[in-house]
Tab-separated table of C-alpha atoms in Angstrom:
chain	number	residue	atom	x	y	z
A	1397	MET	CA	-0.081	3.670	-14.409
A	1398	PRO	CA	1.944	0.336	-13.618
A	1399	THR	CA	2.079	0.209	-9.217
A	1400	VAL	CA	4.171	-2.049	-7.490
A	1401	GLU	CA	4.071	-3.602	-3.598
A	1402	VAL	CA	6.422	-2.159	-1.359
A	1403	THR	CA	6.418	-5.534	-0.642
A	1404	ASP	CA	7.286	-7.209	-4.240
A	1405	LEU	CA	9.739	-5.510	-4.451
A	1406	LYS	CA	13.438	-7.578	-3.825
A	1407	ASP	CA	16.720	-7.097	-2.697
A	1408	GLY	CA	18.854	-5.442	-6.436
A	1409	ASP	CA	15.848	-4.062	-7.911
A	1410	PHE	CA	16.608	-0.835	-9.707
A	1411	LEU	CA	14.841	2.023	-7.194
A	1412	LEU	CA	14.838	5.319	-8.673
A	1413	ASP	CA	13.942	8.359	-5.691
A	1414	VAL	CA	12.836	11.337	-6.626
A	1415	ARG	CA	12.271	13.154	-4.096
A	1416	GLU	CA	13.867	16.640	-2.865
A	1417	ASP	CA	17.257	16.953	-1.238
A	1418	ASP	CA	16.362	17.264	2.672
A	1419	GLU	CA	13.969	13.942	2.721
A	1420	TRP	CA	16.769	12.268	0.769
A	1421	GLN	CA	19.255	12.842	3.414
A	1422	ALA	CA	16.735	12.043	6.300
A	1423	GLY	CA	16.194	9.026	4.777
A	1424	HIS	CA	16.078	6.790	2.121
A	1425	ALA	CA	16.202	3.247	0.394
A	1426	GLU	CA	20.552	1.426	0.987
A	1427	GLY	CA	21.420	1.702	-3.677
A	1428	ALA	CA	18.036	4.366	-4.656
A	1429	LEU	CA	19.510	6.360	-7.345
A	1430	HIS	CA	18.664	9.774	-6.044
A	1431	ILE	CA	17.157	12.188	-8.559
A	1432	PRO	CA	14.544	14.829	-7.146
A	1433	ILE	CA	11.675	14.986	-8.953
A	1434	SER	CA	12.405	19.002	-9.235
A	1435	GLU	CA	15.660	18.534	-10.894
A	1436	PHE	CA	14.386	15.435	-13.024
A	1437	VAL	CA	14.193	16.490	-17.002
A	1438	ALA	CA	17.913	18.281	-16.596
A	1439	ARG	CA	19.441	14.710	-14.953
A	1440	TYR	CA	17.383	12.207	-17.294
A	1441	GLY	CA	21.062	11.425	-18.464
A	1442	GLU	CA	22.378	10.083	-14.876
A	1443	LEU	CA	19.015	7.619	-15.036
A	1444	THR	CA	19.462	6.117	-18.390
A	1445	GLU	CA	23.317	4.815	-17.470
A	1446	ALA	CA	22.084	3.811	-14.720
A	1447	ALA	CA	19.314	2.093	-14.763
A	1448	PRO	CA	19.417	-1.486	-16.107
A	1449	GLN	CA	18.997	-2.334	-19.947
A	1450	ASP	CA	16.304	-4.521	-20.004
A	1451	GLY	CA	15.312	-4.110	-15.932
A	1452	ARG	CA	12.265	-2.086	-14.525
A	1453	VAL	CA	12.635	1.108	-12.913
A	1454	ASN	CA	10.740	1.136	-9.528
A	1455	VAL	CA	10.254	4.626	-8.782
A	1456	ILE	CA	9.458	6.042	-5.340
A	1457	CYS	CA	8.937	9.262	-3.348
A	1458	ARG	CA	7.092	9.633	-0.021
A	1459	SER	CA	3.751	8.641	-0.376
A	1460	GLY	CA	3.248	7.629	-4.012
A	1461	GLY	CA	2.240	11.004	-6.340
A	1462	ARG	CA	5.669	12.622	-7.594
A	1463	SER	CA	6.997	9.045	-8.568
A	1464	ALA	CA	3.312	8.659	-9.999
A	1465	GLN	CA	4.500	11.445	-12.513
A	1466	VAL	CA	8.044	10.704	-13.203
A	1467	ALA	CA	7.012	6.846	-14.127
A	1468	MET	CA	4.464	8.111	-16.153
A	1469	TYR	CA	7.161	10.207	-18.163
A	1470	LEU	CA	9.098	7.338	-17.925
A	1471	VAL	CA	6.668	4.830	-19.344
A	1472	GLN	CA	6.246	7.455	-22.328
A	1473	GLN	CA	9.770	7.377	-23.403
A	1474	GLY	CA	8.931	3.801	-23.491
A	1475	ILE	CA	10.996	2.321	-20.095
A	1476	ASP	CA	10.064	0.070	-18.441
A	1477	ALA	CA	8.602	1.646	-15.564
A	1478	VAL	CA	6.509	1.611	-12.094
A	1479	ASN	CA	5.700	3.751	-9.196
A	1480	VAL	CA	5.773	2.176	-6.316
A	1481	ASP	CA	2.694	2.169	-4.181
A	1482	GLY	CA	2.766	4.089	-0.812
A	1483	GLY	CA	6.997	5.268	-1.105
A	1484	MET	CA	8.792	6.032	0.900
A	1485	GLN	CA	5.861	5.767	3.942
A	1486	VAL	CA	4.655	1.937	3.723
A	1487	TRP	CA	8.152	1.202	2.343
A	1488	ALA	CA	9.465	2.423	6.380
A	1489	ALA	CA	6.616	1.054	7.527
A	1490	THR	CA	7.131	-2.536	6.002
A	1491	GLY	CA	10.495	-2.360	7.877
A	1492	ARG	CA	12.280	-1.912	5.141
A	1493	PRO	CA	15.867	0.074	6.004
A	1494	VAL	CA	15.697	3.898	6.101
A	1495	ILE	CA	19.643	4.829	5.895
A	1496	THR	CA	21.084	8.215	5.689
A	1497	ASP	CA	24.079	8.764	3.311
A	1498	ASP	CA	26.646	7.709	5.983
A	1499	GLY	CA	24.726	4.379	6.655
A	1500	LYS	CA	23.354	5.299	9.770
A	1501	PRO	CA	19.722	4.313	10.736
A	1502	GLY	CA	17.661	7.629	9.006
A	1503	PHE	CA	13.325	8.447	8.902
A	1504	VAL	CA	10.763	9.421	6.382
A	1505	LEU	CA	10.846	12.877	6.024
C-alpha cells in the first residue's frame, strides 16, 4: 500500500478525509474533501470531480486503517492515491492545524 508521511505533505496537496461525520465535525484539516467511508461508493463522483486530474489523492482517517482501504480501492480504479500514515492523530501531533467548519480550533476525535 503506497503511503505518505504527514510531514511530507505540502500546503495545497489534495486531501481526502474518510472519517465519519462526528469525527469531521470535531476537527479536520483545512481544505480537505470529506466523504465518509460509509458513503464512499455512493459519493465516489464527488471525489472524481474535486480531485486534481494529474495529482495525487492523499487519503486520511483517524489512524490510517480506513484510509488504507479507500486508498487501495482508488489505486485499483487507476487513481494515484496514497494512505496518510498515522492519519489525523499524527497530523495533530506534528502541529498541523485542526479546525472546525467555522474555522475555530478543533480536535481529533
